[in-house]
Short mmCIF file of N, CA, C and O in Angstrom, two decimals:
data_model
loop_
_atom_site.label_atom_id
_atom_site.label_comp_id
_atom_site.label_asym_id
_atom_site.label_seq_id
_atom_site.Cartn_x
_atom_site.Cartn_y
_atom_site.Cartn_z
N UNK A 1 -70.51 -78.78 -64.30
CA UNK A 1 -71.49 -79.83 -64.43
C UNK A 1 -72.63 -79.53 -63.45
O UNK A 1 -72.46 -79.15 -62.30
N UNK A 2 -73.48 -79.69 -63.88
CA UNK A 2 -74.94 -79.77 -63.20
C UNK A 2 -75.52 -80.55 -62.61
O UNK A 2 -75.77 -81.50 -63.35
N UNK A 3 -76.12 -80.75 -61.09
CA UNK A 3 -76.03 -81.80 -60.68
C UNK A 3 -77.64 -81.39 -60.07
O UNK A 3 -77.91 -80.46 -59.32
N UNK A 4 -78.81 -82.64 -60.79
CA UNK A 4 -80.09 -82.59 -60.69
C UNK A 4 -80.60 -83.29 -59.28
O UNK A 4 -80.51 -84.51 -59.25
N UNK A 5 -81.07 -82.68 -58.25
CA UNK A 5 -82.19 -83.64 -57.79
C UNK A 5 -83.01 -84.00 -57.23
O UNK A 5 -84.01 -83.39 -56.84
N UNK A 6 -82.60 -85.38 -57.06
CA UNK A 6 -84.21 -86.32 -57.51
C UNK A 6 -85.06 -87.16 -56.47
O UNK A 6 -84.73 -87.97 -55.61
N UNK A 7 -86.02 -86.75 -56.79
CA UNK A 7 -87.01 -87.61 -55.34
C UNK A 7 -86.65 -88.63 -55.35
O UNK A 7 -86.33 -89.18 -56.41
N UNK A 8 -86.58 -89.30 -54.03
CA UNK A 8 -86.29 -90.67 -53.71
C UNK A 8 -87.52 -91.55 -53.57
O UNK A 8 -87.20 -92.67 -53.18
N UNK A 9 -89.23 -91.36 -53.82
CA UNK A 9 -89.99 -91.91 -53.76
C UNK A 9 -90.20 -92.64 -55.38
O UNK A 9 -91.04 -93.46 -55.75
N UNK A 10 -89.51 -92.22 -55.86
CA UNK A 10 -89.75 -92.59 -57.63
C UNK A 10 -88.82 -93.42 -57.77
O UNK A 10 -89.23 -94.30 -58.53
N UNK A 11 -87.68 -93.65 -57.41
CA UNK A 11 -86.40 -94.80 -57.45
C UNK A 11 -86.66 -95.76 -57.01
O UNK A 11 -87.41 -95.82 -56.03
N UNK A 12 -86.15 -96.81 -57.57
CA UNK A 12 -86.52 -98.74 -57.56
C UNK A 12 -85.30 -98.54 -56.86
O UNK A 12 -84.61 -97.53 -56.75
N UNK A 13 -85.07 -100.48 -56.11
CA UNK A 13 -83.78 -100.50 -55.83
C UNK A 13 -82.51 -100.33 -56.51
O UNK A 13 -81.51 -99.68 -56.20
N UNK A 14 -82.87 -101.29 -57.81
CA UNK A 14 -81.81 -101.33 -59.01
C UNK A 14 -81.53 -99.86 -59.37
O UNK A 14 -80.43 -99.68 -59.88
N UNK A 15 -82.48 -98.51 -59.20
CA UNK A 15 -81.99 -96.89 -59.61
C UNK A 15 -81.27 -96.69 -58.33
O UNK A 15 -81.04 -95.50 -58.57
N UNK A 16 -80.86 -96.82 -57.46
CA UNK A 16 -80.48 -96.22 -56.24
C UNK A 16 -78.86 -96.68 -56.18
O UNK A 16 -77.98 -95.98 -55.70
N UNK A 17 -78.71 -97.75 -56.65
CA UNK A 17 -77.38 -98.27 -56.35
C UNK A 17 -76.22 -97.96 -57.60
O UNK A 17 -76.17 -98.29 -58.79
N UNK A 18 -75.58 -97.40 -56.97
CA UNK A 18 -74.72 -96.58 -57.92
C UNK A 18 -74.80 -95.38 -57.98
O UNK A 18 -74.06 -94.85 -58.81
N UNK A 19 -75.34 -94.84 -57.49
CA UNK A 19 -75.93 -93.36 -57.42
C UNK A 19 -75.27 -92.35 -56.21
O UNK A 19 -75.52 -92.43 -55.00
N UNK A 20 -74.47 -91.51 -56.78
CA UNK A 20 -73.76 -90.82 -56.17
C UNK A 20 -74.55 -89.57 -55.20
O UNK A 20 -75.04 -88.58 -55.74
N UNK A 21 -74.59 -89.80 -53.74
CA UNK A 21 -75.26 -88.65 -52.86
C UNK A 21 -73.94 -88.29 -51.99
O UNK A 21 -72.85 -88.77 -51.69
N UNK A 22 -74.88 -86.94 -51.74
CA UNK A 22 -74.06 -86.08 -50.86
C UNK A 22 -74.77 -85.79 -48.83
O UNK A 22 -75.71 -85.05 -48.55
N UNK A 23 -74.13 -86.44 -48.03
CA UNK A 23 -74.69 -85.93 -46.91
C UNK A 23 -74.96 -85.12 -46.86
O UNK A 23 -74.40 -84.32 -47.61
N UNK A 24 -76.25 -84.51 -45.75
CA UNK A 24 -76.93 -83.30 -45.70
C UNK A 24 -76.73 -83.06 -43.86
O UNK A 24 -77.12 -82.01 -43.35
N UNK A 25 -75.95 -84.45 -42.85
CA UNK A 25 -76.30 -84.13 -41.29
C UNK A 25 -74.97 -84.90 -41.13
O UNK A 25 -74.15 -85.60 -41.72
N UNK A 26 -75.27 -84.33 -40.00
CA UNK A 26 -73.35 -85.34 -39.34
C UNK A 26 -72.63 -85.08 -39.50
O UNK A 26 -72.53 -84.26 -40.41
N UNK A 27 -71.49 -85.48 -38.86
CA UNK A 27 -70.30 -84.95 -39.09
C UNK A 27 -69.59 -85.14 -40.19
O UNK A 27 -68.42 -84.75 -40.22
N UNK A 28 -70.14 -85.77 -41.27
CA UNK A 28 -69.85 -86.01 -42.73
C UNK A 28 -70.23 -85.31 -43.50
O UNK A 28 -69.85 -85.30 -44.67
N UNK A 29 -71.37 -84.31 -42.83
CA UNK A 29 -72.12 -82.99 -43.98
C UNK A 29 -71.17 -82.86 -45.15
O UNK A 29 -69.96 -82.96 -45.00
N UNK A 30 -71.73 -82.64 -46.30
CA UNK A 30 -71.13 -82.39 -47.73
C UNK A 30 -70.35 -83.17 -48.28
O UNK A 30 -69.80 -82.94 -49.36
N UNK A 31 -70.15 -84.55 -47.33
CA UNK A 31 -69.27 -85.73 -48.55
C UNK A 31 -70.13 -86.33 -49.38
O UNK A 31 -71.33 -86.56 -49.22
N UNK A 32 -69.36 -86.59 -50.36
CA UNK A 32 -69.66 -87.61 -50.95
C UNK A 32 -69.96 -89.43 -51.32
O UNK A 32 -69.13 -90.28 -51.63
N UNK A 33 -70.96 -89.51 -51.19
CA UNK A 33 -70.77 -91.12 -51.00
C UNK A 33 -71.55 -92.35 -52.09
O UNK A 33 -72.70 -92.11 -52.48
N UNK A 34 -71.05 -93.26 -52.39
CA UNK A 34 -72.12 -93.65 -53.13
C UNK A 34 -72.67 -95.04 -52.55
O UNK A 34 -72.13 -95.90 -51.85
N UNK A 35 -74.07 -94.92 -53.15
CA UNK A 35 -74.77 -96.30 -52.77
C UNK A 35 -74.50 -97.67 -53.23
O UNK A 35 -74.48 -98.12 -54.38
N UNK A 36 -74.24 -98.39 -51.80
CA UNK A 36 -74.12 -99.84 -52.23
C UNK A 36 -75.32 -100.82 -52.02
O UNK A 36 -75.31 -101.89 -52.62
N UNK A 37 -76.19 -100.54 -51.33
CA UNK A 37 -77.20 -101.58 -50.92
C UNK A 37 -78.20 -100.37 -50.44
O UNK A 37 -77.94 -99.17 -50.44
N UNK A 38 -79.47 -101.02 -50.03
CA UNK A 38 -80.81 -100.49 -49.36
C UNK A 38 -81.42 -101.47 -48.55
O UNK A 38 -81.83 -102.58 -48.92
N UNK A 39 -81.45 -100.84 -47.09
CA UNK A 39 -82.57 -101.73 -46.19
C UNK A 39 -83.58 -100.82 -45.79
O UNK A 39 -83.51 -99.77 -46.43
N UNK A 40 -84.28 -100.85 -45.17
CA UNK A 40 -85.39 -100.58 -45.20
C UNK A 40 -85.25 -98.75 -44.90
O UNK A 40 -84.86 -97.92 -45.72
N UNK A 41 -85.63 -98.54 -43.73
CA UNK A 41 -85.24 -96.95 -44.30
C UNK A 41 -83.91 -96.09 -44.14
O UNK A 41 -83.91 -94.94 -43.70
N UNK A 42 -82.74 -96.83 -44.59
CA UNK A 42 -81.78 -96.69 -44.30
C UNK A 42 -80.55 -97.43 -45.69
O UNK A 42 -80.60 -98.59 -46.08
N UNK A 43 -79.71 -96.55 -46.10
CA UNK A 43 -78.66 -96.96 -47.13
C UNK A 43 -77.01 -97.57 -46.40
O UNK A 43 -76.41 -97.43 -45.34
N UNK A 44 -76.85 -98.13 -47.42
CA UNK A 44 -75.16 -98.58 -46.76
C UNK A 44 -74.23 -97.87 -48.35
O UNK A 44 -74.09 -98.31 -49.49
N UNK A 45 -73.77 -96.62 -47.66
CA UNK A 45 -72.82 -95.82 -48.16
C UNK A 45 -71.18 -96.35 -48.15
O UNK A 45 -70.51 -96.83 -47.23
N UNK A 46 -70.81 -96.04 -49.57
CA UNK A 46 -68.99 -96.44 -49.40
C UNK A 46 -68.41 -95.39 -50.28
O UNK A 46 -68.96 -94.89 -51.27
N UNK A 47 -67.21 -95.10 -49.80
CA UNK A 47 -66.52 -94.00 -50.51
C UNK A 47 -65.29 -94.59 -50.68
O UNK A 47 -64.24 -94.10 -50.27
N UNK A 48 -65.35 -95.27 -51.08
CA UNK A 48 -63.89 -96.10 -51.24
C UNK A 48 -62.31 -96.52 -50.67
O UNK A 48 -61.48 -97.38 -50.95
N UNK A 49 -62.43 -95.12 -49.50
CA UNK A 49 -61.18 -94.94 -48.40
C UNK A 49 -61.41 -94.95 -46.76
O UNK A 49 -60.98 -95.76 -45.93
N UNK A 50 -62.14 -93.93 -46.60
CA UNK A 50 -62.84 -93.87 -45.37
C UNK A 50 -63.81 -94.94 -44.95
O UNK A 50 -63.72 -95.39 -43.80
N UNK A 51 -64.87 -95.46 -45.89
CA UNK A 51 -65.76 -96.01 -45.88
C UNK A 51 -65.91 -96.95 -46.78
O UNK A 51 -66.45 -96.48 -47.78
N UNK A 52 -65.63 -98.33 -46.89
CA UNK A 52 -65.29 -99.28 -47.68
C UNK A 52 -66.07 -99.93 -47.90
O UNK A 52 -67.03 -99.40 -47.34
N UNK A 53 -66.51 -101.09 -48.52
CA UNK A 53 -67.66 -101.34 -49.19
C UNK A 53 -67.84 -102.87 -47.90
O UNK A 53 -68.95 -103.32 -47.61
N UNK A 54 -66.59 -103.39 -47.34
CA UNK A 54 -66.41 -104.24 -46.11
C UNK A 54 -67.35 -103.37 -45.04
O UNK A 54 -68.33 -103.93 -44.55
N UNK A 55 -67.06 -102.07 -44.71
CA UNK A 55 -67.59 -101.23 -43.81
C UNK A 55 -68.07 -100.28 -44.12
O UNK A 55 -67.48 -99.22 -43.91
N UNK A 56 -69.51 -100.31 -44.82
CA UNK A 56 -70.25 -99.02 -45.33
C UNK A 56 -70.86 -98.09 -43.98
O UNK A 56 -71.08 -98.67 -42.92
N UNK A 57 -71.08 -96.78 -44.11
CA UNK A 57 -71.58 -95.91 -43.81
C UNK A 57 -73.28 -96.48 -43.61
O UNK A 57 -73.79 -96.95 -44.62
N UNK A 58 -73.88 -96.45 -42.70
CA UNK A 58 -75.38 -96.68 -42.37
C UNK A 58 -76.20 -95.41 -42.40
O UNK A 58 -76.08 -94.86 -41.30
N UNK A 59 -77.02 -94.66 -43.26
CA UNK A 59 -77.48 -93.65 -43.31
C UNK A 59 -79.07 -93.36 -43.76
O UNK A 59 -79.68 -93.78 -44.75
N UNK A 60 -79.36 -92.80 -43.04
CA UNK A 60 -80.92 -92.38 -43.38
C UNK A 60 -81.02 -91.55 -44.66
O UNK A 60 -80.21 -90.67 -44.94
N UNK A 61 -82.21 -91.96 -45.54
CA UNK A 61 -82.78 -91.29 -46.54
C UNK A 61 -82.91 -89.92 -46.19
O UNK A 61 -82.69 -89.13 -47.11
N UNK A 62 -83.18 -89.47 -45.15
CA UNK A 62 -83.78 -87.80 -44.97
C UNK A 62 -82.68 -87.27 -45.16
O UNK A 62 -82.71 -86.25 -45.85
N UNK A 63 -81.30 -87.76 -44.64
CA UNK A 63 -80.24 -87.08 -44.44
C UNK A 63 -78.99 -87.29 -45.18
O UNK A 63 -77.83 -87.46 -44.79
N UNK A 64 -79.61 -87.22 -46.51
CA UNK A 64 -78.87 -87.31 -48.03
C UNK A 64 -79.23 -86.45 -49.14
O UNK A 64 -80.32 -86.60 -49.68
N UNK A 65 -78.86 -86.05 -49.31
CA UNK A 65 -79.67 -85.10 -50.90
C UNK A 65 -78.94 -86.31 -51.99
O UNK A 65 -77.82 -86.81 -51.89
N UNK A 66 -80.00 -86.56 -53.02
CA UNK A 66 -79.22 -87.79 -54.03
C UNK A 66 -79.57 -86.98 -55.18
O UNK A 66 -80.56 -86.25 -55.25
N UNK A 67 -78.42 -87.23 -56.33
CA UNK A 67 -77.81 -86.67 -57.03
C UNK A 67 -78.46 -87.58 -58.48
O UNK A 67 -78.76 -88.78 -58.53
N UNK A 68 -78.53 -86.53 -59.59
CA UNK A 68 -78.68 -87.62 -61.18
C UNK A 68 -76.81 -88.36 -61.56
O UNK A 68 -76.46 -88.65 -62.70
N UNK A 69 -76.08 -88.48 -60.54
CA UNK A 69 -75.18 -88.85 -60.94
C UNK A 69 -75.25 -90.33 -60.96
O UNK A 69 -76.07 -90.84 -60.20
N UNK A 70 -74.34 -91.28 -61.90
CA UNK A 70 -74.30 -92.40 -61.68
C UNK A 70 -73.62 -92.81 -63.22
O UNK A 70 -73.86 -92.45 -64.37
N UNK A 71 -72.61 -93.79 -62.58
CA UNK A 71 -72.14 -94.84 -63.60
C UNK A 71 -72.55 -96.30 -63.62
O UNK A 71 -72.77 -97.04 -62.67
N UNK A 72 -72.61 -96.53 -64.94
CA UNK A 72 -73.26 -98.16 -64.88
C UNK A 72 -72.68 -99.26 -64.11
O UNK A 72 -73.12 -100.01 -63.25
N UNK A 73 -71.38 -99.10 -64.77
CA UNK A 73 -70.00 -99.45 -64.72
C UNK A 73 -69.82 -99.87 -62.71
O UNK A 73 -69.46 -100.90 -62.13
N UNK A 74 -70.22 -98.66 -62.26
CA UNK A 74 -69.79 -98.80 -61.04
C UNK A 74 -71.16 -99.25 -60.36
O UNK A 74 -70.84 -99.47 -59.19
N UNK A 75 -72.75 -99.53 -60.53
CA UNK A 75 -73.74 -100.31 -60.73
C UNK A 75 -73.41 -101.56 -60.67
O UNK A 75 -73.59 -102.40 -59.78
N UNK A 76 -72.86 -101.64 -61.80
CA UNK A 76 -72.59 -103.40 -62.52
C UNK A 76 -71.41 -103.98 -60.88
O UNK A 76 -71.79 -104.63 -59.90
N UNK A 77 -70.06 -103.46 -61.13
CA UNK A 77 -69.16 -103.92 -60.41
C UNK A 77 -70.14 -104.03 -58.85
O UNK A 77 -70.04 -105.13 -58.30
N UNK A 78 -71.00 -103.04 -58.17
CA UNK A 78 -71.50 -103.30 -56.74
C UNK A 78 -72.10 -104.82 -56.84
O UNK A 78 -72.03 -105.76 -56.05
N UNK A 79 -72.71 -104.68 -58.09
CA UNK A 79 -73.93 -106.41 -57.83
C UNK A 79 -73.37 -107.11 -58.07
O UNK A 79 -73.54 -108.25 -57.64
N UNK A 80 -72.39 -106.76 -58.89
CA UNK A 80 -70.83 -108.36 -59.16
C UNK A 80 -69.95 -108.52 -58.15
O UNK A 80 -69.26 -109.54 -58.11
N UNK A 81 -69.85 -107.50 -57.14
CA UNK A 81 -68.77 -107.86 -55.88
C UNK A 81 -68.32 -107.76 -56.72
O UNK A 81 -69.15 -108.23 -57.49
N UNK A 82 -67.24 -107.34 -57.49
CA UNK A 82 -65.93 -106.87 -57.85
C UNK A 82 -64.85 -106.67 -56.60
O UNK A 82 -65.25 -106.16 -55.55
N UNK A 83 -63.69 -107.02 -56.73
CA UNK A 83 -62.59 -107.32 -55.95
C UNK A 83 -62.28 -105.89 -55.82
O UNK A 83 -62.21 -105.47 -54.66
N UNK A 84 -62.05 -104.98 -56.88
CA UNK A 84 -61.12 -103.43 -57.07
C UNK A 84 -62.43 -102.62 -57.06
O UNK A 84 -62.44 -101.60 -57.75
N UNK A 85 -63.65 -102.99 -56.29
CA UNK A 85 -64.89 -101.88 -56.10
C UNK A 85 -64.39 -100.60 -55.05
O UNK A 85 -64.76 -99.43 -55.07
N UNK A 86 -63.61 -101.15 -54.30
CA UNK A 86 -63.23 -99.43 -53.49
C UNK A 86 -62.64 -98.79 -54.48
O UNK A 86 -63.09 -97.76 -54.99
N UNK A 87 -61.36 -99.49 -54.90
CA UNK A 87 -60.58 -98.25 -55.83
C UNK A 87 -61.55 -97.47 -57.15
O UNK A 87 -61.43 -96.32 -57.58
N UNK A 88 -62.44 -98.45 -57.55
CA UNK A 88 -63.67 -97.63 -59.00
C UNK A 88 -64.42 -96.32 -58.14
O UNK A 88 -64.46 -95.13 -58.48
N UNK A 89 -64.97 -96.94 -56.99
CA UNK A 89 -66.06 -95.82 -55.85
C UNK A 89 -64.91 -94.57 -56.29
O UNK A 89 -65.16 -93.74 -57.16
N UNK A 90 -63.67 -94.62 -55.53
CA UNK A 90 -62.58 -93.52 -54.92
C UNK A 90 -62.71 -92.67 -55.93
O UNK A 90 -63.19 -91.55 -55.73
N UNK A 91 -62.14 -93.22 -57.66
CA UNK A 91 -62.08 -92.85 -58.67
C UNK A 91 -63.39 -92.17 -59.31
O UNK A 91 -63.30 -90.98 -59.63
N UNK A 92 -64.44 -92.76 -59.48
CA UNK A 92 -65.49 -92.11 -59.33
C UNK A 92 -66.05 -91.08 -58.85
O UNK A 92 -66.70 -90.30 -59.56
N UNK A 93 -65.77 -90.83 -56.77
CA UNK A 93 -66.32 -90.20 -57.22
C UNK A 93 -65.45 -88.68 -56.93
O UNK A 93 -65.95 -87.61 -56.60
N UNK A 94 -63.96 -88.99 -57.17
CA UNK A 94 -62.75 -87.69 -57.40
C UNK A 94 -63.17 -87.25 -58.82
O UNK A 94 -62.99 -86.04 -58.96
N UNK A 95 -63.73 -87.92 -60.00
CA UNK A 95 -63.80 -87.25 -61.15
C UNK A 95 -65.42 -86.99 -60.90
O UNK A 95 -65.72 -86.63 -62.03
N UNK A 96 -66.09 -86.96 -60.48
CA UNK A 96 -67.57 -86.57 -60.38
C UNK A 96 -68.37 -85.54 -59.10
O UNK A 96 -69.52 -85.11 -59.20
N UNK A 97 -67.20 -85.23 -57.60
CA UNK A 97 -67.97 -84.32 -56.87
C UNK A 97 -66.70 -84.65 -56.16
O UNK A 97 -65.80 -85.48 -56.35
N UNK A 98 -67.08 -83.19 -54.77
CA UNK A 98 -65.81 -83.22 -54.37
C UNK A 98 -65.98 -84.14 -53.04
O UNK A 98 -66.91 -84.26 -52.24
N UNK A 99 -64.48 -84.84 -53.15
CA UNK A 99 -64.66 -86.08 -52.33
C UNK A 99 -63.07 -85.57 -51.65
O UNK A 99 -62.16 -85.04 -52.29
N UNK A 100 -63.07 -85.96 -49.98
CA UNK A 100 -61.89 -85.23 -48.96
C UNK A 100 -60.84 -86.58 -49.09
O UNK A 100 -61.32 -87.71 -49.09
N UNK A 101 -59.64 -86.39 -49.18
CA UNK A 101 -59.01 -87.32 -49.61
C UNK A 101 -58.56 -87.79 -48.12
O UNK A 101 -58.25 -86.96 -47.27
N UNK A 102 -58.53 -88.84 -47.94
CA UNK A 102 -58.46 -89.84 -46.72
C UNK A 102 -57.75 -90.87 -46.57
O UNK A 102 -57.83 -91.53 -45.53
#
């Protein structure tokens, strides 16, 4: 699978959330994480084990490469608070990039 990407100056809030990125700094270099929220220049990342959607990851835009990945599904469940949103993230994103099991 091919994984495109994409400037972050062209994305609305509603494109960003759900959207599967990969760290680029820190001691997290090359995980995987996906977006739950946006403040100002800074994302709140959850990976469903390590990093839970109770306790997201705080991360700067520079220091993400973001990916054309994304499910609706897991979109929809972030803005619905869904109860089983860690276990969809986990699942997500083990079938979509490689994610360190934790």
């Amino acid at each position: 699978m091919t994984k495109v990407i994409i400037e972050v100056d062209a994305l609305v809030k509603k494109e960003l959330i759900g959207r599967m990125v990969l760290s680029q700094a820190g001691h997290d270099k090359g995980d995987c994480y996906v977006i739950i929220d946006e403040l100002e220049n800074n994302l709140l990342l959850a990976n469903g084990s390590t990093k839970t959607t109770k306790k997201p990851k705080l991360k700067k835009f520079k220091h993400l490469l973001f990916t054309n990945v994304m499910d609706l599904d897991i979109q929809e469940a972030i803005l619905s608070k869904d109860k089983n949103l860690n276990l969809k993230i986990k699942r997500f994103l083990k079938l979509n990039g490689n994610v360190k099991e934790g």
